[in-house]
CSV table of C-alpha atoms and ligand atoms in Angstrom, one decimal:
chain,number,residue,atom,x,y,z
A,1,MET,CA,4.7,16.6,11.5
A,2,ASN,CA,6.5,14.8,8.8
A,3,THR,CA,6.7,11.1,8.7
A,4,ASP,CA,10.4,9.7,9.4
A,5,LEU,CA,11.7,6.9,7.6
A,6,SER,CA,12.8,5.5,10.5
A,7,GLU,CA,9.6,5.9,12.6
A,8,THR,CA,7.4,3.0,13.9
A,9,ILE,CA,4.1,3.1,15.0
A,10,GLN,CA,2.7,0.9,17.7
A,11,LEU,CA,-0.3,-1.6,16.5
A,12,GLY,CA,-2.7,-0.4,18.6
A,13,LYS,CA,-1.9,-1.4,22.2
A,14,ALA,CA,-0.1,-4.4,21.5
A,15,ASP,CA,3.7,-4.7,22.1
A,16,VAL,CA,4.2,-5.0,18.1
A,17,ARG,CA,5.8,-1.9,16.4
A,18,VAL,CA,5.7,-1.5,12.4
A,19,THR,CA,6.9,1.0,10.0
A,20,PRO,CA,3.8,3.2,9.0
A,21,LEU,CA,3.6,1.7,5.5
A,22,GLY,CA,3.6,-2.1,5.0
A,23,ILE,CA,3.8,-4.3,2.2
A,24,GLY,CA,1.0,-7.0,1.1
A,25,THR,CA,2.0,-10.4,0.0
A,26,TRP,CA,-1.4,-11.9,-1.9
A,27,GLN,CA,0.7,-11.5,-5.3
A,28,TRP,CA,3.6,-14.0,-4.2
A,29,GLY,CA,2.1,-17.1,-5.4
A,30,ASP,CA,-1.3,-16.6,-6.3
A,31,SER,CA,-2.0,-16.9,-10.4
A,32,MET,CA,-6.1,-16.7,-10.1
A,33,MET,CA,-6.3,-12.7,-9.4
A,34,TRP,CA,-2.4,-11.5,-9.6
A,35,GLY,CA,-1.4,-14.0,-12.6
A,36,TYR,CA,1.8,-15.2,-10.6
A,37,GLY,CA,4.0,-17.2,-13.2
A,38,LYS,CA,2.8,-14.9,-16.3
A,39,GLY,CA,5.4,-12.0,-16.2
A,40,TYR,CA,6.7,-12.3,-12.5
A,41,ALA,CA,7.9,-15.5,-10.4
A,42,GLU,CA,10.1,-16.0,-7.3
A,43,GLY,CA,13.1,-14.0,-8.6
A,44,GLU,CA,10.9,-11.0,-8.9
A,45,ILE,CA,9.1,-11.3,-5.5
A,46,LYS,CA,12.4,-11.9,-4.3
A,47,ALA,CA,13.7,-8.5,-5.2
A,48,ALA,CA,10.5,-7.1,-3.9
A,49,PHE,CA,11.2,-8.3,-0.6
A,50,ASP,CA,14.5,-7.1,-0.6
A,51,ALA,CA,13.9,-3.9,-2.0
A,52,SER,CA,11.5,-3.4,0.7
A,53,VAL,CA,13.8,-4.1,3.4
A,54,ALA,CA,16.6,-2.2,1.9
A,55,ALA,CA,14.0,0.8,2.1
A,56,GLY,CA,13.1,0.2,5.4
A,57,ILE,CA,9.4,-1.3,4.9
A,58,THR,CA,10.0,-4.4,7.3
A,59,CYS,CA,6.0,-4.9,7.7
A,60,PHE,CA,4.8,-7.6,5.7
A,61,ASP,CA,1.3,-9.0,5.3
A,62,THR,CA,0.2,-12.9,4.4
A,63,ALA,CA,-2.4,-15.1,4.7
A,64,GLU,CA,-2.7,-19.3,4.7
A,65,MET,CA,-4.9,-18.7,1.5
A,66,TYR,CA,-2.7,-16.9,-0.4
A,67,GLY,CA,-1.6,-19.0,-3.1
A,68,PHE,CA,-2.8,-21.9,-1.0
A,69,GLY,CA,0.2,-21.3,1.3
A,70,LYS,CA,2.9,-20.4,-1.0
A,71,SER,CA,3.0,-16.8,0.0
A,72,GLU,CA,3.7,-17.8,3.6
A,73,ARG,CA,6.4,-20.4,2.0
A,74,PHE,CA,8.0,-17.6,-0.1
A,75,LEU,CA,8.0,-15.0,2.8
A,76,GLY,CA,9.5,-17.4,5.4
A,77,LYS,CA,12.3,-18.3,3.0
A,78,PHE,CA,13.0,-14.8,2.1
A,79,ILE,CA,13.2,-13.8,6.0
A,80,ARG,CA,15.8,-16.7,6.0
A,81,ALA,CA,17.8,-15.6,3.4
A,82,ASP,CA,18.0,-12.2,4.5
A,83,GLY,CA,18.4,-12.6,8.3
A,84,GLN,CA,17.1,-9.1,9.3
A,85,PRO,CA,14.2,-8.9,11.9
A,86,VAL,CA,10.9,-8.2,10.0
A,87,VAL,CA,7.3,-8.2,11.1
A,88,VAL,CA,5.2,-10.9,10.0
A,89,ALA,CA,1.4,-10.8,9.9
A,90,THR,CA,-0.6,-13.6,8.7
A,91,LYS,CA,-4.4,-14.9,8.7
A,92,PHE,CA,-6.7,-17.6,9.6
A,93,PHE,CA,-9.6,-18.6,7.1
A,94,PRO,CA,-12.6,-19.2,9.0
A,95,VAL,CA,-13.9,-22.1,6.3
A,96,PRO,CA,-17.1,-23.4,7.8
A,97,TRP,CA,-15.7,-26.9,8.6
A,98,ARG,CA,-13.6,-25.4,11.1
A,99,LEU,CA,-15.8,-25.1,14.1
A,100,GLY,CA,-13.9,-24.6,17.0
A,101,LYS,CA,-11.2,-22.7,18.7
A,102,GLY,CA,-8.8,-25.9,18.3
A,103,SER,CA,-9.0,-25.6,14.9
A,104,LEU,CA,-7.6,-21.8,14.9
A,105,LEU,CA,-4.7,-23.2,16.9
A,106,ARG,CA,-3.8,-26.1,14.3
A,107,ALA,CA,-4.2,-23.5,11.3
A,108,LEU,CA,-1.9,-21.3,13.3
A,109,ARG,CA,0.5,-24.1,13.8
A,110,GLY,CA,0.1,-24.9,9.9
A,111,SER,CA,1.2,-21.5,9.2
A,112,LEU,CA,4.2,-21.3,11.5
A,113,LYS,CA,5.4,-24.4,9.7
A,114,ARG,CA,5.2,-22.7,6.3
A,115,LEU,CA,7.0,-19.5,7.4
A,116,GLY,CA,9.5,-21.6,9.3
A,117,MET,CA,9.0,-19.6,12.2
A,118,GLN,CA,8.0,-20.2,16.2
A,119,GLN,CA,6.1,-17.3,16.5
A,120,VAL,CA,4.2,-14.5,14.3
A,121,ASP,CA,3.6,-11.0,15.2
A,122,LEU,CA,0.0,-10.5,14.3
A,123,TYR,CA,-2.6,-13.2,13.7
A,124,GLN,CA,-5.7,-12.2,12.2
A,125,ILE,CA,-9.1,-13.6,11.4
A,126,HIS,CA,-9.5,-13.1,7.9
A,127,PHE,CA,-13.4,-12.9,7.8
A,128,PRO,CA,-16.2,-12.7,9.9
A,129,LEU,CA,-17.7,-15.6,8.4
A,130,PRO,CA,-20.7,-18.0,10.0
A,131,PRO,CA,-21.1,-20.2,11.8
A,132,VAL,CA,-18.7,-19.8,14.5
A,133,PRO,CA,-19.3,-16.6,16.8
A,134,ILE,CA,-17.1,-14.0,16.9
A,135,GLU,CA,-16.5,-14.6,20.7
A,136,THR,CA,-15.2,-18.1,20.2
A,137,TRP,CA,-12.5,-16.9,17.5
A,138,MET,CA,-11.8,-14.4,20.0
A,139,ASP,CA,-10.9,-17.0,22.8
A,140,GLY,CA,-9.0,-19.0,20.0
A,141,LEU,CA,-6.7,-15.9,19.5
A,142,ALA,CA,-6.1,-15.1,23.3
A,143,ASP,CA,-5.4,-18.6,23.4
A,144,ALA,CA,-3.0,-18.3,20.8
A,145,VAL,CA,-1.1,-15.3,22.4
A,146,GLN,CA,-1.1,-17.5,25.7
A,147,ALA,CA,0.5,-20.1,23.9
A,148,GLY,CA,3.2,-17.9,22.6
A,149,LEU,CA,2.5,-18.5,18.7
A,150,THR,CA,1.7,-14.9,18.0
A,151,ARG,CA,2.5,-11.5,19.7
A,152,ALA,CA,-0.6,-9.9,18.6
A,153,VAL,CA,-3.7,-10.3,17.2
A,154,GLY,CA,-6.3,-8.9,14.9
A,155,VAL,CA,-9.1,-9.2,12.6
A,156,SER,CA,-10.0,-8.4,9.2
A,157,ASN,CA,-13.3,-7.2,7.2
A,158,TYR,CA,-15.1,-6.8,10.4
A,159,ASN,CA,-17.5,-4.0,10.1
A,160,VAL,CA,-18.4,-1.4,13.2
A,161,GLU,CA,-20.4,-3.9,15.3
A,162,GLN,CA,-18.1,-6.7,14.9
A,163,THR,CA,-15.3,-4.7,15.8
A,164,ARG,CA,-17.0,-3.5,19.1
A,165,ARG,CA,-17.9,-7.2,19.7
A,166,ALA,CA,-14.4,-8.7,19.1
A,167,HIS,CA,-12.7,-5.8,21.2
A,168,ALA,CA,-15.1,-6.9,23.9
A,169,ALA,CA,-14.5,-10.4,23.8
A,170,LEU,CA,-10.7,-10.2,23.8
A,171,ALA,CA,-10.7,-7.7,26.7
A,172,LYS,CA,-12.1,-10.1,28.7
A,173,ARG,CA,-9.1,-12.3,28.5
A,174,GLY,CA,-6.7,-9.0,28.7
A,175,VAL,CA,-5.8,-9.4,25.4
A,176,PRO,CA,-5.7,-6.0,23.1
A,177,LEU,CA,-7.4,-6.1,19.7
A,178,ALA,CA,-4.2,-4.7,17.7
A,179,SER,CA,-5.8,-4.1,14.4
A,180,ASN,CA,-8.9,-4.3,12.0
A,181,GLN,CA,-7.8,-4.9,8.4
A,182,VAL,CA,-10.3,-3.4,5.6
A,183,GLU,CA,-10.4,-2.2,2.4
A,184,TYR,CA,-9.8,1.4,2.3
A,185,SER,CA,-8.4,3.8,-0.4
A,186,LEU,CA,-9.7,6.7,-2.2
A,187,LEU,CA,-11.7,4.5,-4.2
A,188,LYS,CA,-13.3,2.8,-1.4
A,189,ARG,CA,-13.8,5.2,1.8
A,190,ASP,CA,-16.5,3.0,3.5
A,191,PRO,CA,-14.5,2.9,6.6
A,192,GLU,CA,-14.9,6.7,6.8
A,193,ARG,CA,-18.6,6.5,5.8
A,194,THR,CA,-19.4,3.9,8.5
A,195,GLY,CA,-17.8,5.3,11.2
A,196,LEU,CA,-15.3,2.1,11.7
A,197,LEU,CA,-12.2,4.4,11.0
A,198,THR,CA,-13.5,6.7,14.0
A,199,LEU,CA,-14.4,3.5,16.1
A,200,CYS,CA,-10.9,2.1,15.7
A,201,GLN,CA,-9.2,5.1,16.6
A,202,GLU,CA,-11.5,5.5,19.9
A,203,LEU,CA,-10.9,1.8,20.9
A,204,ASP,CA,-6.9,2.1,19.7
A,205,VAL,CA,-7.4,-0.6,17.3
A,206,THR,CA,-4.9,0.1,13.9
A,207,LEU,CA,-7.0,0.2,10.6
A,208,ILE,CA,-4.6,-1.8,8.1
A,209,ALA,CA,-5.8,-0.5,4.8
A,210,TYR,CA,-5.8,-3.2,1.9
A,211,SER,CA,-5.9,-2.5,-1.5
A,212,PRO,CA,-4.7,0.9,-0.8
A,213,LEU,CA,-3.9,1.2,-4.7
A,214,ALA,CA,-7.2,-0.1,-5.8
A,215,LYS,CA,-5.9,-3.1,-7.3
A,216,GLY,CA,-3.4,-0.6,-9.2
A,217,LEU,CA,-5.7,1.7,-10.3
A,218,LEU,CA,-4.5,4.6,-8.2
A,219,THR,CA,-1.0,4.3,-9.8
A,220,GLY,CA,-2.7,5.8,-13.1
A,221,LYS,CA,-1.3,3.3,-15.4
A,222,TYR,CA,-4.8,1.8,-16.1
A,223,THR,CA,-7.1,3.9,-18.7
A,224,PRO,CA,-10.0,3.1,-20.5
A,225,GLU,CA,-7.5,2.5,-23.5
A,226,ASN,CA,-5.1,0.2,-21.1
A,227,PRO,CA,-7.5,-1.7,-18.6
A,228,PRO,CA,-5.8,-4.1,-16.4
A,229,ALA,CA,-5.9,-7.6,-17.8
A,230,GLY,CA,-7.3,-11.1,-16.3
A,231,THR,CA,-10.1,-11.0,-13.2
A,232,ARG,CA,-9.1,-7.1,-13.0
A,233,GLY,CA,-10.3,-6.3,-16.3
A,234,ARG,CA,-13.7,-7.8,-15.7
A,235,MET,CA,-13.9,-5.8,-12.4
A,236,PHE,CA,-12.8,-2.3,-13.6
A,237,ARG,CA,-15.0,-1.8,-16.7
A,238,PRO,CA,-13.6,1.1,-19.0
A,239,ASP,CA,-16.5,3.7,-18.2
A,240,TYR,CA,-15.4,3.2,-14.6
A,241,LEU,CA,-11.7,3.7,-15.5
A,242,ALA,CA,-12.7,6.7,-17.4
A,243,ARG,CA,-14.8,8.5,-14.2
A,244,ILE,CA,-11.5,7.9,-12.0
A,245,GLN,CA,-9.1,9.8,-14.5
A,246,PRO,CA,-9.9,13.4,-13.0
A,247,LEU,CA,-8.9,12.1,-9.5
A,248,ILE,CA,-5.6,10.6,-11.3
A,249,GLY,CA,-4.8,13.8,-12.5
A,250,LEU,CA,-5.4,15.8,-9.2
A,251,LEU,CA,-2.8,12.9,-7.7
A,252,ARG,CA,-0.3,13.5,-10.5
A,253,GLU,CA,-0.6,17.4,-10.0
A,254,ILE,CA,-0.2,17.4,-6.0
A,255,GLY,CA,2.9,15.1,-6.6
A,256,THR,CA,4.8,17.8,-8.6
A,257,THR,CA,4.5,19.7,-5.7
A,258,HIS,CA,6.3,17.0,-3.6
A,259,GLN,CA,9.3,16.8,-5.4
A,260,GLY,CA,7.9,14.8,-8.1
A,261,LYS,CA,5.9,12.1,-6.0
A,262,ASN,CA,3.7,9.8,-8.5
A,263,PRO,CA,0.2,9.0,-8.1
A,264,ASN,CA,0.5,5.8,-6.2
A,265,GLN,CA,2.8,7.7,-3.7
A,266,VAL,CA,0.3,10.7,-3.0
A,267,ALA,CA,-2.6,8.0,-2.7
A,268,LEU,CA,-0.7,6.0,0.1
A,269,ASN,CA,0.3,9.0,1.9
A,270,TRP,CA,-3.3,10.5,1.9
A,271,LEU,CA,-4.4,7.1,3.9
A,272,ILE,CA,-1.4,7.8,6.2
A,273,CYS,CA,-2.8,11.2,7.0
A,274,LYS,CA,-6.1,9.6,7.6
A,275,GLY,CA,-4.2,7.5,10.3
A,276,ALA,CA,-4.4,4.2,8.5
A,277,LEU,CA,-1.4,1.7,7.9
A,278,PRO,CA,-1.4,1.0,4.4
A,279,ILE,CA,-0.2,-2.5,3.1
A,280,PRO,CA,0.4,-2.0,-0.9
A,281,GLY,CA,1.3,-5.3,-2.8
A,282,ALA,CA,4.0,-5.4,-4.9
A,283,LYS,CA,5.4,-7.8,-7.7
A,284,ASN,CA,8.8,-6.5,-8.2
A,285,ALA,CA,11.5,-4.5,-6.9
A,286,ARG,CA,10.3,-1.2,-8.7
A,287,GLN,CA,7.0,-1.6,-7.3
A,288,ALA,CA,8.0,-1.9,-3.8
A,289,GLN,CA,10.8,0.7,-4.1
A,290,GLU,CA,8.3,3.4,-5.4
A,291,ASN,CA,5.6,2.6,-2.6
A,292,ALA,CA,8.3,3.2,0.1
A,293,GLY,CA,8.5,6.7,-1.6
A,294,ALA,CA,5.0,7.3,0.3
A,295,LEU,CA,7.0,7.7,3.3
A,296,GLY,CA,9.3,10.5,4.9
A,297,TRP,CA,6.6,13.6,3.7
A,298,ARG,CA,3.1,14.7,4.2
A,299,LEU,CA,0.2,16.1,2.1
A,300,THR,CA,-0.9,19.2,3.7
A,301,PRO,CA,-4.6,19.3,5.2
A,302,ASP,CA,-6.1,21.3,2.3
A,303,GLU,CA,-4.3,18.5,-0.4
A,304,VAL,CA,-6.2,16.0,1.9
A,305,ALA,CA,-9.3,18.0,1.4
A,306,ALA,CA,-9.0,18.3,-2.3
A,307,LEU,CA,-8.4,14.5,-2.8
A,308,ASP,CA,-11.6,13.7,-0.5
A,309,ALA,CA,-13.3,16.1,-2.9
A,310,ALA,CA,-12.3,14.7,-6.1
A,311,SER,CA,-12.8,10.8,-4.8
A,312,ASP,CA,-16.6,12.2,-3.9
A,313,ALA,CA,-17.0,13.7,-7.0
A,314,ILE,CA,-16.6,10.1,-8.8
A,315,ARG,CA,-20.1,8.3,-9.1
B,1,NAP,N1,-7.8,-8.9,4.7
B,1,NAP,C1,-8.3,-9.0,3.2
B,1,NAP,O1,-9.5,-9.5,2.8
B,1,NAP,C2,-7.7,-8.6,2.0
B,1,NAP,C3,-8.1,-8.4,0.8
B,1,NAP,C4,-7.1,-7.8,-0.4
B,1,NAP,C5,-5.7,-7.5,0.0
B,1,NAP,N2,-5.3,-7.9,1.4
B,1,NAP,C6,-3.9,-7.8,1.4
B,1,NAP,O2,-3.4,-6.3,0.8
B,1,NAP,C7,-2.2,-6.4,0.3
B,1,NAP,C8,-2.7,-5.1,-0.7
B,1,NAP,O3,-3.9,-5.1,-1.5
B,1,NAP,P1,-4.3,-5.8,-3.3
B,1,NAP,O4,-3.1,-6.5,-3.2
B,1,NAP,O5,-5.5,-6.2,-3.3
B,1,NAP,O6,-3.8,-4.2,-4.0
B,1,NAP,P2,-3.2,-3.0,-4.0
B,1,NAP,O7,-2.0,-3.0,-3.2
B,1,NAP,O8,-4.0,-1.6,-4.4
B,1,NAP,O9,-2.5,-3.2,-5.7
B,1,NAP,C9,-1.3,-3.7,-5.9
B,1,NAP,C10,-1.4,-4.1,-7.2
B,1,NAP,O10,-0.8,-2.8,-8.0
B,1,NAP,C11,0.2,-2.7,-8.6
B,1,NAP,N3,1.2,-2.0,-8.4
B,1,NAP,C12,1.5,-1.9,-6.7
B,1,NAP,N4,2.3,-0.8,-6.6
B,1,NAP,C13,2.6,-0.6,-7.9
B,1,NAP,C14,3.9,0.4,-8.4
B,1,NAP,N5,4.5,1.3,-7.6
B,1,NAP,N6,3.7,0.9,-10.0
B,1,NAP,C15,2.8,0.4,-10.7
B,1,NAP,N7,2.0,-0.9,-10.3
B,1,NAP,C16,1.7,-0.8,-8.7
B,1,NAP,C17,0.7,-4.2,-8.8
B,1,NAP,O11,-0.5,-4.9,-10.0
B,1,NAP,P3,-0.3,-5.1,-11.3
B,1,NAP,O12,1.4,-4.6,-12.0
B,1,NAP,O13,-0.5,-6.2,-12.0
B,1,NAP,O14,-1.1,-3.8,-11.9
B,1,NAP,C18,0.3,-4.6,-7.6
B,1,NAP,O15,0.0,-6.3,-7.5
B,1,NAP,C19,-2.6,-7.5,-0.4
B,1,NAP,O16,-1.1,-8.2,-0.9
B,1,NAP,C20,-2.9,-8.4,0.9
B,1,NAP,O17,-1.7,-8.7,1.6
B,1,NAP,C21,-5.8,-8.1,2.5
């Protein structure tokens, strides 16, 4: 079945519907990884927001830690200026000195203040960090739903066992675990290998795929001759960039048979075909617009299998 641009999907069993592709906003104010302020700034990210909404993509993922609050502030500002309803997901960072569920509610109120909202649509635990047990944070999430501060709750970077525990703890409070946000792309297929994707499907938890373009690598613009600058340049060495080129070639080749889709649109469509909800980050209107072109069509099962094989071949 083709994905229609007007189609929405339910977030797990929660009463929240989202477009089958979202948009990540880590880039909006972050200078450490993404170089905010060098080559792009508020004008460009506002244009990314506007282009996204214009293309029908209305699910935005942020976090209190992105740009130390800047991302939430920008998102809130753009939403108020635009006035159209959107879906907002943000995240709680369980730093070790946050010890009780009261700290979660205080952090959520802080996020709401920065966003200028009364309620978010999805509140997620960013990482399963010790020392606080999963059950304590789930209790806090259930309290947040009860207090009307969020419509749905989720987790992020939780493995199979942690997802089971989170799901069970929330179920005791009658709250569904709506989502688990984890790294998933053609260059990072752990959710398939560990059984997390299958578990999420069994439990009716939406698997949100972060870094779906492998931090820009799957756009095909980075090669051994043209590596990314800054932190990503140190993460992705030229020999790795060389090894992924056959996969990029296949993404291009498959794209030509779908009215000239580009590698990033094919890579995002592959994730949608796997049943995940990708949230590519965008720094400007062109990137947001282009990524929206991943919707409205579908790869064939043979093409998905060919991409699986090309991804498996990268060692
Ligand atoms: N829960 C977590 O722990 C976690 C962790 C990471 C990310 N996330 C979320 O997931 C979102 C997406 O992940 P990500 O930002 O790490 O990586 P990504 O979506 O894989 O890559 C985003 C980057 O790729 C490049 N790009 C995107 N669209 C493009 C296009 N159409 N053409 C050319 N280049 C394009 C841009 O960087 P350049 O132009 O600089 O190449 C952009 O900043 C984040 O924004 C955040 O919301 C969550």
